[in-house]
mmCIF file of N, CA and C and ligand atoms in Angstrom:
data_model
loop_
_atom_site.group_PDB
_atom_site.id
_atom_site.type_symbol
_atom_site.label_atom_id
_atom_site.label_comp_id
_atom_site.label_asym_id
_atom_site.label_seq_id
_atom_site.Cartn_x
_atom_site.Cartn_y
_atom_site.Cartn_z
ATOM 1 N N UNK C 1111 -65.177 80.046 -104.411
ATOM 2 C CA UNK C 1111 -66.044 79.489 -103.370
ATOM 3 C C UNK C 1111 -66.009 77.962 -103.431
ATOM 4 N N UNK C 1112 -66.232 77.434 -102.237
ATOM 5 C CA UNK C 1112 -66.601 75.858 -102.030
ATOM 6 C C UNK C 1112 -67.348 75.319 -103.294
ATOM 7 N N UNK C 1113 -67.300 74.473 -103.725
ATOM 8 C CA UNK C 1113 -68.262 73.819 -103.931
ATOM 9 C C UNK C 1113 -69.192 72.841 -103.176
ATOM 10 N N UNK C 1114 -70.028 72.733 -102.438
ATOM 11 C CA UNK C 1114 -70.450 71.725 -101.232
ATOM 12 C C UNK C 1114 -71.457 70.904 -102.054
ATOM 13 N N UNK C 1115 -71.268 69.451 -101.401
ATOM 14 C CA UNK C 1115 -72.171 68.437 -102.732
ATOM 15 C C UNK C 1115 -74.155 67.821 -101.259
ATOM 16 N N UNK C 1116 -74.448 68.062 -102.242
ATOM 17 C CA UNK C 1116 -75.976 67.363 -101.347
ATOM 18 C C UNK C 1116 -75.915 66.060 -101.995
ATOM 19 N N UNK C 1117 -75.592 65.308 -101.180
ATOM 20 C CA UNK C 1117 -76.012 63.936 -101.910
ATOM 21 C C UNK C 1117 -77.568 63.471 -101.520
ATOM 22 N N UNK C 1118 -77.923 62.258 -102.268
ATOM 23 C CA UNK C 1118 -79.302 61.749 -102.357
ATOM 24 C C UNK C 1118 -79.041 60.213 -102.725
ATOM 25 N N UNK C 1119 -79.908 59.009 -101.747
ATOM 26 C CA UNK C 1119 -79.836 57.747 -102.195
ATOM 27 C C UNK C 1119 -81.002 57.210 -103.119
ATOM 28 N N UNK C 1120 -80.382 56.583 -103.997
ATOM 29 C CA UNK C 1120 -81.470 55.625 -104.909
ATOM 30 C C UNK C 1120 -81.564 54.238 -104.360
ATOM 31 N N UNK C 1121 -82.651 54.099 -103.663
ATOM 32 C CA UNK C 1121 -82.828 52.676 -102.742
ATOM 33 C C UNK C 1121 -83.572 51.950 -103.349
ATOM 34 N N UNK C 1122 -83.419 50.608 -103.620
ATOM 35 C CA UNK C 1122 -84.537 49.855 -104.910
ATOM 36 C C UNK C 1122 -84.085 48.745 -104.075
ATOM 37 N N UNK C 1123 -85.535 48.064 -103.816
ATOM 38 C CA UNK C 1123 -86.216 46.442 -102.752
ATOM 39 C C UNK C 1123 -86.995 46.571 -104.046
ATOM 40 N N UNK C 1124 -86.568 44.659 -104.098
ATOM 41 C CA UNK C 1124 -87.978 44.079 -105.028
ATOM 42 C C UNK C 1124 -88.677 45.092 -105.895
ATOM 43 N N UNK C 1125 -87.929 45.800 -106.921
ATOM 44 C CA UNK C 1125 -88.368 46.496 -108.245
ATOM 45 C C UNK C 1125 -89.154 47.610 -107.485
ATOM 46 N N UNK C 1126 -88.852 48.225 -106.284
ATOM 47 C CA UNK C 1126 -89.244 49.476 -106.109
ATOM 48 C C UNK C 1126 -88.789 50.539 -105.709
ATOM 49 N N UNK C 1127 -88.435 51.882 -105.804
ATOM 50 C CA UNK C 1127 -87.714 52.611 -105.131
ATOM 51 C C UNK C 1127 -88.241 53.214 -104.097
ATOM 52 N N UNK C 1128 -87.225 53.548 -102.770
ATOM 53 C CA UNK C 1128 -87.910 54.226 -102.117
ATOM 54 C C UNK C 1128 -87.969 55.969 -102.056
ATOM 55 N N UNK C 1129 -89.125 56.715 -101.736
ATOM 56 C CA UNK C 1129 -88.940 58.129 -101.807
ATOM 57 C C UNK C 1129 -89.611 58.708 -100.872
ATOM 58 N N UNK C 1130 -89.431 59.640 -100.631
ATOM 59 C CA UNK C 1130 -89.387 60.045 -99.384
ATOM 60 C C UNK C 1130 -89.947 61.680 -99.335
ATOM 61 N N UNK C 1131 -91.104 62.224 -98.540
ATOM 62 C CA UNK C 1131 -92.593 63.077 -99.259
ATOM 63 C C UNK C 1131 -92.074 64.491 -97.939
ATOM 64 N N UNK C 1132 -91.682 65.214 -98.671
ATOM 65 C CA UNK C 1132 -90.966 66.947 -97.640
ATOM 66 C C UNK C 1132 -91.485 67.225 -97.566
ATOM 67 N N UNK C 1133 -91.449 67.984 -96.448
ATOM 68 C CA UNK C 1133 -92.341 68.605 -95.257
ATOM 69 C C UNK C 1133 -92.258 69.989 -95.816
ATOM 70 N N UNK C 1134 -90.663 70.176 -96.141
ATOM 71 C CA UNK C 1134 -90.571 71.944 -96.083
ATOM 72 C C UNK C 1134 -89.478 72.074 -96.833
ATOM 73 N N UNK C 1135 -89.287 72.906 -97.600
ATOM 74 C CA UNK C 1135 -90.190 74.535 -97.294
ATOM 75 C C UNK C 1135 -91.314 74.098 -98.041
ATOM 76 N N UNK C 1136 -92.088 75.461 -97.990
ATOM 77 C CA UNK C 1136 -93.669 75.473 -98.554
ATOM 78 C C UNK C 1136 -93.359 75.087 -100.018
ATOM 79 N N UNK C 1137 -92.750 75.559 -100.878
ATOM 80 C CA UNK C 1137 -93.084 75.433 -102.157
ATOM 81 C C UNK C 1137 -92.366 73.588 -102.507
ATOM 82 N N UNK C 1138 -91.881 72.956 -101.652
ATOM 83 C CA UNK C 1138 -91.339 71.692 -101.954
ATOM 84 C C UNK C 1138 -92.371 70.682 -101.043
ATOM 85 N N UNK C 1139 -93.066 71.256 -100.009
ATOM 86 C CA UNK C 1139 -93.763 70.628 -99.535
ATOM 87 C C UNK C 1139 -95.018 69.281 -100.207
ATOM 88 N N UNK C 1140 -95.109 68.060 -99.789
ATOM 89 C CA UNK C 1140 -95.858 67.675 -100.367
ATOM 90 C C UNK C 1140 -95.312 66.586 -101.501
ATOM 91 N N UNK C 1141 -93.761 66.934 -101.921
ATOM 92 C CA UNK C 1141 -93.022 66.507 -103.349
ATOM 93 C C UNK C 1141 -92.080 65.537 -102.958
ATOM 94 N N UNK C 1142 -92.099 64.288 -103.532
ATOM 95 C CA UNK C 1142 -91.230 63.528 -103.213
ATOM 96 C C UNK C 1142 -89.554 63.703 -103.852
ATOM 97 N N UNK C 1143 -88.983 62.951 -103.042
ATOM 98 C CA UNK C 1143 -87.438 63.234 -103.203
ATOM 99 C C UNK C 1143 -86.609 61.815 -102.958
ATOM 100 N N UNK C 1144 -85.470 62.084 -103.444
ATOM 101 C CA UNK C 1144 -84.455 60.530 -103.149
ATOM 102 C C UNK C 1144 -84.202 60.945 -101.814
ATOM 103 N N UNK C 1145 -84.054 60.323 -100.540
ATOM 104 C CA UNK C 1145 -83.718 61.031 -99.193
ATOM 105 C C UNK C 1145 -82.139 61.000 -98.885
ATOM 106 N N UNK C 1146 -81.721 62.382 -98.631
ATOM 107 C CA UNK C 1146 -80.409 62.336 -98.762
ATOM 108 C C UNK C 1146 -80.135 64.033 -97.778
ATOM 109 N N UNK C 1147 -79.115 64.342 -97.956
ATOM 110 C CA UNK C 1147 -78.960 65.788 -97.208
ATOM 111 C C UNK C 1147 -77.738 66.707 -97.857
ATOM 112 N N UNK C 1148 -77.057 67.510 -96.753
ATOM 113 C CA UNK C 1148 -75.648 68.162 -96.790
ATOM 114 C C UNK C 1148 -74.429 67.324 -96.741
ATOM 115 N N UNK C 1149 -73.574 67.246 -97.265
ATOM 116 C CA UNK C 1149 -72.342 66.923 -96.921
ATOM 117 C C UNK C 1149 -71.933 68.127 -95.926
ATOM 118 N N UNK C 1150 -71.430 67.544 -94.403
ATOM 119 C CA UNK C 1150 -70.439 68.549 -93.701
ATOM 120 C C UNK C 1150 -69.201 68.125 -93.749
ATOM 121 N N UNK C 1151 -68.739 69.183 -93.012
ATOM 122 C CA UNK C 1151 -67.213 69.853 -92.784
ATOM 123 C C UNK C 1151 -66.770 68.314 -92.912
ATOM 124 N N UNK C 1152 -65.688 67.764 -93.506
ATOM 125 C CA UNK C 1152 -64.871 66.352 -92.853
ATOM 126 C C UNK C 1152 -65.800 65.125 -92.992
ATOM 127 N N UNK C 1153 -66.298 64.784 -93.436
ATOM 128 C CA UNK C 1153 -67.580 64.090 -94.001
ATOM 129 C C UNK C 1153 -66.978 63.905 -95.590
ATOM 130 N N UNK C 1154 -66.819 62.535 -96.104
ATOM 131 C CA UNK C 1154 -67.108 61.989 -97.411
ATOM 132 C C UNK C 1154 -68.825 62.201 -97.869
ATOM 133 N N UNK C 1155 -68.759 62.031 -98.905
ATOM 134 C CA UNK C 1155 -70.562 62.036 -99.603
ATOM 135 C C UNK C 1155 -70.827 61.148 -99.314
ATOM 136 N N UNK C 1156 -70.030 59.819 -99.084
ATOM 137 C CA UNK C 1156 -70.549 58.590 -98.896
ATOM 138 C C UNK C 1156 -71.163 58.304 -97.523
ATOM 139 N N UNK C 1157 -69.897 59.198 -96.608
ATOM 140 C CA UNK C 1157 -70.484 59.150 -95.167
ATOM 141 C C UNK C 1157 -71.893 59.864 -94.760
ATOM 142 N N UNK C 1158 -71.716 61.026 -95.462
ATOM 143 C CA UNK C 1158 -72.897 61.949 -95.332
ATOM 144 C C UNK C 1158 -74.384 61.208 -95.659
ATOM 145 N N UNK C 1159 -74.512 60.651 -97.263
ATOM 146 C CA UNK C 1159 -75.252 59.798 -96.895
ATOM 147 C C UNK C 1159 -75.955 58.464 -95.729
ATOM 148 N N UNK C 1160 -74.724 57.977 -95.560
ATOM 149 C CA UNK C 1160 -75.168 56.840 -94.709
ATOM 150 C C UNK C 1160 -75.313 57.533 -93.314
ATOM 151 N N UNK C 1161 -74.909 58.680 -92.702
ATOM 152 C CA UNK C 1161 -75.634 59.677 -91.558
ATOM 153 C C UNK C 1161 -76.929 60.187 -92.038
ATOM 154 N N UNK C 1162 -77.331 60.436 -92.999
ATOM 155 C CA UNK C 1162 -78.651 60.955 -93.417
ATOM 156 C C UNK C 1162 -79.785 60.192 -93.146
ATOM 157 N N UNK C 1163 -79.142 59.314 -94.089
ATOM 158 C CA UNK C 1163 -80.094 58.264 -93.833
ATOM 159 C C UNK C 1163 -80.798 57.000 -92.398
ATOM 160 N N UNK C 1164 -79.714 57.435 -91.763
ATOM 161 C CA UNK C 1164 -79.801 56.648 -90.280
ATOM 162 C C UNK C 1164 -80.734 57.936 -89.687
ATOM 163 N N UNK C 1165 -79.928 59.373 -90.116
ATOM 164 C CA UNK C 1165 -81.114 60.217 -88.658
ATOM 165 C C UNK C 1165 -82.684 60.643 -89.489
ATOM 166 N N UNK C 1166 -82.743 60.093 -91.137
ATOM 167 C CA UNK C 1166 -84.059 60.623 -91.664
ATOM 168 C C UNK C 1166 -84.829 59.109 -91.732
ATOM 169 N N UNK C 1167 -84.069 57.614 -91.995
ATOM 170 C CA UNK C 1167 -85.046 56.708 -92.014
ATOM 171 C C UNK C 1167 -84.888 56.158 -90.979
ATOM 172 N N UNK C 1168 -83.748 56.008 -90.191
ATOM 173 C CA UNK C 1168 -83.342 55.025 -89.229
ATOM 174 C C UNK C 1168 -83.340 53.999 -90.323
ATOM 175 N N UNK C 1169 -82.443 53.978 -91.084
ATOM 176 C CA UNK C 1169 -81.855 52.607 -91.864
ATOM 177 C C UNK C 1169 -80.429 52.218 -91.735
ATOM 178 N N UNK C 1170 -79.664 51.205 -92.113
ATOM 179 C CA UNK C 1170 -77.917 51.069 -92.046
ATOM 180 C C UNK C 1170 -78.165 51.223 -93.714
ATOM 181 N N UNK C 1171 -76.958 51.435 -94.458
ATOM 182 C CA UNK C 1171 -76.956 51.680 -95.700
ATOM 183 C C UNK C 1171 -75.519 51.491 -95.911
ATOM 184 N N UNK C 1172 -75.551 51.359 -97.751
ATOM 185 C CA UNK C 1172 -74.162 51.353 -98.297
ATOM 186 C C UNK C 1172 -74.183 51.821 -99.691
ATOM 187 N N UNK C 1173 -73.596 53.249 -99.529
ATOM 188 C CA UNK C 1173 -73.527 53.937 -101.298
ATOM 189 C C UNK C 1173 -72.668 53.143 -102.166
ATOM 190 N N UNK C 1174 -73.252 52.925 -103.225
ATOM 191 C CA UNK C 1174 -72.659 52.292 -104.406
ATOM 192 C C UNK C 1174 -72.500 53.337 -105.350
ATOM 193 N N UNK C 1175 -72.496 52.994 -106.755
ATOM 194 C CA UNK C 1175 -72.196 53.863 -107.849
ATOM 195 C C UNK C 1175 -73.376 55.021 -108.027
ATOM 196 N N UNK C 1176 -72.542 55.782 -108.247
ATOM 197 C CA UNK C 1176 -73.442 57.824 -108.855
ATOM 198 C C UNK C 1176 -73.901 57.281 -110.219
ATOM 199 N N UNK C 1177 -75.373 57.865 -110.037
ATOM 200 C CA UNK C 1177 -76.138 58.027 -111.262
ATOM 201 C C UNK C 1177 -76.691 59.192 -111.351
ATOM 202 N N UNK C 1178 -76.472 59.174 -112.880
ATOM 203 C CA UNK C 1178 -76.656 60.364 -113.161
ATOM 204 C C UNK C 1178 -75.944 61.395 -113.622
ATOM 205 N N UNK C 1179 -76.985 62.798 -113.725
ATOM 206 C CA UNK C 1179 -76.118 64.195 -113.873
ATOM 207 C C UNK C 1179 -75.978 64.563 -112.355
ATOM 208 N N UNK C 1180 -74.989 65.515 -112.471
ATOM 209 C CA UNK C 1180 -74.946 66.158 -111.142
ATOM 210 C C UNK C 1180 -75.809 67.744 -111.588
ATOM 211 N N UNK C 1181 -76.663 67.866 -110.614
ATOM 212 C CA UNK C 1181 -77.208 68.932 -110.128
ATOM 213 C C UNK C 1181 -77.428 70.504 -109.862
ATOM 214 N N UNK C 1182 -76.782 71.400 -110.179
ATOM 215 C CA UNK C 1182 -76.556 72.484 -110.064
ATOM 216 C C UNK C 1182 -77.848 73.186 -108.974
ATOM 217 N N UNK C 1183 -77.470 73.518 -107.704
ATOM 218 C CA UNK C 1183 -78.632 74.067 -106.985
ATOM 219 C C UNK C 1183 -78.076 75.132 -106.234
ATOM 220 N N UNK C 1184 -79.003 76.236 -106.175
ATOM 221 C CA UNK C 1184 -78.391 77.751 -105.324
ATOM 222 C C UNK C 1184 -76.966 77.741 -104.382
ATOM 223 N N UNK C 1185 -76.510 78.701 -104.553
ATOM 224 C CA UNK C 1185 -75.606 78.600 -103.260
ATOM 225 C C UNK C 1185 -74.564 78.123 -103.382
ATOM 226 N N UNK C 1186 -74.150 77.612 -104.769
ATOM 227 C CA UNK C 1186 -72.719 76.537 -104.475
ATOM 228 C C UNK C 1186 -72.776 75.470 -104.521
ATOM 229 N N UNK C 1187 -73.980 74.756 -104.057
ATOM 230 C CA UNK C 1187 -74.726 73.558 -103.918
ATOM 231 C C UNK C 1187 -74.336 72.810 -105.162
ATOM 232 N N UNK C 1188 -74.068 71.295 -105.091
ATOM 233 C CA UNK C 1188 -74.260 70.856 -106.462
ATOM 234 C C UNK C 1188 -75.094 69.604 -105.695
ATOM 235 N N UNK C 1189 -75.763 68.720 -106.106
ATOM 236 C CA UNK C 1189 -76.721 67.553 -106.110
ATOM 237 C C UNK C 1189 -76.520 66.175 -106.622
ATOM 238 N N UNK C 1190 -75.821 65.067 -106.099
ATOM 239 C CA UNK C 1190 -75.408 64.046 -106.701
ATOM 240 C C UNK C 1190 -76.271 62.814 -106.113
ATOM 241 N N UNK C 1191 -76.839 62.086 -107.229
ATOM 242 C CA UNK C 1191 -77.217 60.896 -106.359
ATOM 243 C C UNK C 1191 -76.552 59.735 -106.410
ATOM 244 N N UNK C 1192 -76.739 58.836 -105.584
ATOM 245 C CA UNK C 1192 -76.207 57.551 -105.533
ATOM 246 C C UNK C 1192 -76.827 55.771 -105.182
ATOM 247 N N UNK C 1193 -76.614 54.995 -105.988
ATOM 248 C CA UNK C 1193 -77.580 54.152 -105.949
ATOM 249 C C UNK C 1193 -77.091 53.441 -104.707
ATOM 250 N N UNK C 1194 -77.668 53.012 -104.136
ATOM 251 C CA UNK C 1194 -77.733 52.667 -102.221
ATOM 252 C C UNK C 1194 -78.082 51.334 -102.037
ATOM 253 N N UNK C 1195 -77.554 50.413 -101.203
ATOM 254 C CA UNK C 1195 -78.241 49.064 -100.564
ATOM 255 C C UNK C 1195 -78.604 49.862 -99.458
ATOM 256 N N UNK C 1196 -79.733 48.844 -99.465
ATOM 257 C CA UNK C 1196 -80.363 49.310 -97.983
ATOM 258 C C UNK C 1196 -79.739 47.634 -97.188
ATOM 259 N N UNK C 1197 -79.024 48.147 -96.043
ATOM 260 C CA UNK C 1197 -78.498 47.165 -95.235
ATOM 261 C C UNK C 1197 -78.911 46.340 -94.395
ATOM 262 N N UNK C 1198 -80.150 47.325 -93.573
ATOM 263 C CA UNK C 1198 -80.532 46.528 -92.097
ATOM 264 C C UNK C 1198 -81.536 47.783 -91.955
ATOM 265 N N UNK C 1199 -82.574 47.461 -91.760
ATOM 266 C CA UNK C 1199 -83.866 48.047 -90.910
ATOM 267 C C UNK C 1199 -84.899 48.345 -92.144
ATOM 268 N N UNK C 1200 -85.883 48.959 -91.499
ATOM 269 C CA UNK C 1200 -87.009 49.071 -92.072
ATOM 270 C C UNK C 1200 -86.826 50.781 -91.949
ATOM 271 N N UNK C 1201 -86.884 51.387 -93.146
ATOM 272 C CA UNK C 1201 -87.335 53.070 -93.012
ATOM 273 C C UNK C 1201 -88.587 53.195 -92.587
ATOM 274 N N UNK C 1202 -88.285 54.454 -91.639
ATOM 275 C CA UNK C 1202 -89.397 55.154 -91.572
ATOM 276 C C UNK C 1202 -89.161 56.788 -91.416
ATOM 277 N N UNK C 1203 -90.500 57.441 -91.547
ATOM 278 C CA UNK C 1203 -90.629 58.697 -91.981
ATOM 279 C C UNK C 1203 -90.136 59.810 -90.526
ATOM 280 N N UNK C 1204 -88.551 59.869 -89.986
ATOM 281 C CA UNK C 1204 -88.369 60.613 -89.011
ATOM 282 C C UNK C 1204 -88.494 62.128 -89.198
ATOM 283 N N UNK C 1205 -88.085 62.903 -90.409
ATOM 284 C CA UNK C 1205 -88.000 64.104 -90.754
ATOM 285 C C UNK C 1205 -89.263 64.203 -91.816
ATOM 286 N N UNK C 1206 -89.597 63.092 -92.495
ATOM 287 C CA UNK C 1206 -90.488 63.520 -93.431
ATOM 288 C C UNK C 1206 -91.847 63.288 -93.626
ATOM 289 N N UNK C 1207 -92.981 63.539 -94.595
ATOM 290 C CA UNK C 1207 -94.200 63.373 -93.361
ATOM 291 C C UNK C 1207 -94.699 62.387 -94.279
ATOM 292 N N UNK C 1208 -93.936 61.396 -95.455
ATOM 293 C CA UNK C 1208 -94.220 59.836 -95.347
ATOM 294 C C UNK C 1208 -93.330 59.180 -96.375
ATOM 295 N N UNK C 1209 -93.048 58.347 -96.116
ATOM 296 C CA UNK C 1209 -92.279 57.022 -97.470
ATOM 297 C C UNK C 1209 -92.710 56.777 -97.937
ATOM 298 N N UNK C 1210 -92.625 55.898 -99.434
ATOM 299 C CA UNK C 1210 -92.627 55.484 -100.321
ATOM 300 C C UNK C 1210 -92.344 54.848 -100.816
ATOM 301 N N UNK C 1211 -93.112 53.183 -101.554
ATOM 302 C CA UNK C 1211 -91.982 52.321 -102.750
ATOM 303 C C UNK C 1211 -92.349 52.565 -104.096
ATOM 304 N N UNK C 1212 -92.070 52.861 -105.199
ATOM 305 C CA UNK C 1212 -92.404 53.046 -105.985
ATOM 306 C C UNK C 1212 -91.955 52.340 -107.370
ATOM 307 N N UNK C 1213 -92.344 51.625 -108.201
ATOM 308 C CA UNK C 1213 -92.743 51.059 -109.225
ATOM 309 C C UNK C 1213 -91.977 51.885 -110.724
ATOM 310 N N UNK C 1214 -91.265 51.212 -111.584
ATOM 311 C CA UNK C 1214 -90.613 51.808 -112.720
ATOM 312 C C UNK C 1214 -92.030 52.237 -113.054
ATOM 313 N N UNK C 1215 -93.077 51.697 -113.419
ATOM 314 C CA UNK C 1215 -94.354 52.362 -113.827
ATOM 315 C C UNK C 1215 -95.058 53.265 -113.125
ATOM 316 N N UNK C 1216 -94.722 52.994 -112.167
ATOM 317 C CA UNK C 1216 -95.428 54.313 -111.403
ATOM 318 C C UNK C 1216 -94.772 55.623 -111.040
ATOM 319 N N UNK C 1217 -93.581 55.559 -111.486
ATOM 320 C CA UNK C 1217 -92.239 56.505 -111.227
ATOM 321 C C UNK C 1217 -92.769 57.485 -111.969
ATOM 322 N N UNK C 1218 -93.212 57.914 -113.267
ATOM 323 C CA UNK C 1218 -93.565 59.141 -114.069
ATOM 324 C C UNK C 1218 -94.674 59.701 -113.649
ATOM 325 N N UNK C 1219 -95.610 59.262 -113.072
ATOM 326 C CA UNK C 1219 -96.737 59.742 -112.482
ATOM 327 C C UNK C 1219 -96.253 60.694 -110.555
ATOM 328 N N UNK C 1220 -95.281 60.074 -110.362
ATOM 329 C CA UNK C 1220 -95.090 60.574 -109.083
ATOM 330 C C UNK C 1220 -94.513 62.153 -108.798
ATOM 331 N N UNK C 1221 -95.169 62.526 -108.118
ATOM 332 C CA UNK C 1221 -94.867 64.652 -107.826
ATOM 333 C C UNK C 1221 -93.558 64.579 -106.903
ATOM 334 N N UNK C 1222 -91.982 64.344 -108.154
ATOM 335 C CA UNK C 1222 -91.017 64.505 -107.753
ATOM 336 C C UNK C 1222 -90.326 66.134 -107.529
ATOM 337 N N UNK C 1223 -89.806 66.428 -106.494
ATOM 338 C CA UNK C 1223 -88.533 67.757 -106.600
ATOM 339 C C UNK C 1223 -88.605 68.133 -107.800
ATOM 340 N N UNK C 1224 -88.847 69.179 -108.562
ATOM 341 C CA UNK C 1224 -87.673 69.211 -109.686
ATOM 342 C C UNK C 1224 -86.762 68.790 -110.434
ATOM 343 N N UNK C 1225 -85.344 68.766 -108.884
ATOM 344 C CA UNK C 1225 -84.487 68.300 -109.351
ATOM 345 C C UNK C 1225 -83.914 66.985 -109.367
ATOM 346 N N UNK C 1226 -84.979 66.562 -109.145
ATOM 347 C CA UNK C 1226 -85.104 64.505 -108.914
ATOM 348 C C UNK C 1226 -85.622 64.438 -110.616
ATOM 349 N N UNK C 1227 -86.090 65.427 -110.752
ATOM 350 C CA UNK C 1227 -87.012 65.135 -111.718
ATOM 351 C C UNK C 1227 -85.952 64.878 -113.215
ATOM 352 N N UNK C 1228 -84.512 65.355 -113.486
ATOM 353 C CA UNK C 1228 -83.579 64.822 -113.949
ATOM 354 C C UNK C 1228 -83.255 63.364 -114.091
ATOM 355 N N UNK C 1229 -83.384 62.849 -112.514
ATOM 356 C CA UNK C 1229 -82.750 61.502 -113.111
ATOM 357 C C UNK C 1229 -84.178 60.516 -113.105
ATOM 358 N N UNK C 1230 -84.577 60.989 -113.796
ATOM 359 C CA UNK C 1230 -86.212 60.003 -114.176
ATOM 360 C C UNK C 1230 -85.306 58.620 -114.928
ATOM 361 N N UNK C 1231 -84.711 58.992 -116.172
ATOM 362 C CA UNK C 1231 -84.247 58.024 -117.308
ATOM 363 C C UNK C 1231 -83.335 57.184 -116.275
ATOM 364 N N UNK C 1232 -82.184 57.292 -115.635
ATOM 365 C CA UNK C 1232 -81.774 56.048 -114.671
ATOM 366 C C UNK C 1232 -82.562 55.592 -113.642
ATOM 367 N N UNK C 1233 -82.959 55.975 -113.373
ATOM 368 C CA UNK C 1233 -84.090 55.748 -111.811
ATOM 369 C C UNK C 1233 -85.098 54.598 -112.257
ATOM 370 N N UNK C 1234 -85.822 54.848 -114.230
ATOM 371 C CA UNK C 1234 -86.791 53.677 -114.111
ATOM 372 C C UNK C 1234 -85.596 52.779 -114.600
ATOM 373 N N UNK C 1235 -84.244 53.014 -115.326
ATOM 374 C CA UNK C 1235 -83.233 51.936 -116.045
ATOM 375 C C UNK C 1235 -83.014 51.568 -114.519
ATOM 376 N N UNK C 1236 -82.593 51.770 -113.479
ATOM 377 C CA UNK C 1236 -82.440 51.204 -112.267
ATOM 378 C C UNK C 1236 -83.194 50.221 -111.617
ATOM 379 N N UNK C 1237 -84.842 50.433 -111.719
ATOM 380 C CA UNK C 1237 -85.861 49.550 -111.770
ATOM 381 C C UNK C 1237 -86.197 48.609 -112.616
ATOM 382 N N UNK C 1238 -85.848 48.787 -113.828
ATOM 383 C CA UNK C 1238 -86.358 47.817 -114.493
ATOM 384 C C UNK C 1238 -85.356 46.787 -114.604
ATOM 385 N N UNK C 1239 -84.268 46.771 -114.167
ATOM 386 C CA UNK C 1239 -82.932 46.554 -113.863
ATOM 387 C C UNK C 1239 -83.037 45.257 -112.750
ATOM 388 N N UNK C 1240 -83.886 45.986 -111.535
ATOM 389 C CA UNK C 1240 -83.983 45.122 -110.427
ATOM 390 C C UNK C 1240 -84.029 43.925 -110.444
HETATM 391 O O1 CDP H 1590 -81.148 68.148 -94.595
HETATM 392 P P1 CDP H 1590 -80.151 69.105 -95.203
HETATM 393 O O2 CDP H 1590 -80.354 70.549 -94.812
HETATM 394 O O3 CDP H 1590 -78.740 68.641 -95.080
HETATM 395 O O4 CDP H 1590 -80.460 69.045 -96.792
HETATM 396 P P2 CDP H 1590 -81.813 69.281 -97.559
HETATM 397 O O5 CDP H 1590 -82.483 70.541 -97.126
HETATM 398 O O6 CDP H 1590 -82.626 68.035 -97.542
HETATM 399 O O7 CDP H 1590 -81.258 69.444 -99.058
HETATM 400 C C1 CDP H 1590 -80.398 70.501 -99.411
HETATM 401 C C2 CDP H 1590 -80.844 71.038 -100.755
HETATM 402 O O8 CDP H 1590 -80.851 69.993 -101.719
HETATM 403 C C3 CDP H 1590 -82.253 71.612 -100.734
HETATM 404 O O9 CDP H 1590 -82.281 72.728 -101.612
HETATM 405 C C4 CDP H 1590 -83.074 70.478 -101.305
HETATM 406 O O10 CDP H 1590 -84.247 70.942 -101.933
HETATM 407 C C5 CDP H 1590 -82.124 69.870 -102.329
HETATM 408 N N1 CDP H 1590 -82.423 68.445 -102.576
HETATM 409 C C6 CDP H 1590 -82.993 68.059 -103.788
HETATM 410 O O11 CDP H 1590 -83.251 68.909 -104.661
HETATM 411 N N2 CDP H 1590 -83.261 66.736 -104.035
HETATM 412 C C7 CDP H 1590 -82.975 65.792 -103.114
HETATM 413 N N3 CDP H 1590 -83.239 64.529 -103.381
HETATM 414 C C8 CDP H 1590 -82.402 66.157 -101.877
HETATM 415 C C9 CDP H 1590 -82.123 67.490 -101.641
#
């Protein structure tokens, strides 16, 4: 079988990351996430991201280097993130029901995915980094 990759961006302005609060399904509802999607058919991860992110924040973007583990999720699915410039615009919440900047200190306290919940250790080295 395929392997098909979900990518996810790590966006960090002025020592904060942004995250991004799902709607759905029920049991993810409520939980923040790096905002990112499917890779399709003919689509790089890189492209896939920077489409994600235009139809979920309305932002321009540019994937830089993968951090992290990669992911293992149902289906074939694997989960990669990638640390992101944000290029041009201001996000906002089109698919999700709100944004987020968040703080290397405030990063452990925050009701991440699960599987966000892996790259805690680069995410605050990414912030504290900033
Ligand atoms: O929007 P699209 O259907 O392309 O993707 P999605 O539903 O946002 O994500 C596909 C899968 O990856 C789902 O199982 C999400 O829960 C998972 N995911 C995740 O665990 N962490 C993220 N930061 C993004 C997606």
């Amino acid at each position: 079988m395929n392997v098909r990759v979900v990518v996810a961006a790590a966006i960090v302005v002025d020592g904060r990351l942004l995250l991004a609060q799902r709607r759905r399904p029920a049991e993810l509802e409520g939980l923040w996430e790096l905002p990112g999607g499917k890779v399709e058919a003919g689509e790089t991860p890189t492209d896939a991201l920077r489409r994600e992110l235009r139809e979920e924040l309305d932002i321009e973007t540019e994937a830089g280097e993968r951090i992290g583990v990669e992911v293992p999720l149902a289906d074939g699915l694997v989960l990669r993130a990638y640390l992101t410039e944000l290029v041009s615009g201001t996000p906002r919440a089109l698919d999700h029901a709100a944004i987020g900047w968040f703080s290397a200190a405030e990063l452990p306290a925050v009701d991440l995915v699960p599987n966000d919940r892996m790259w805690l250790p680069e995410l605050e080295r990414a912030l504290r980094a900033s």
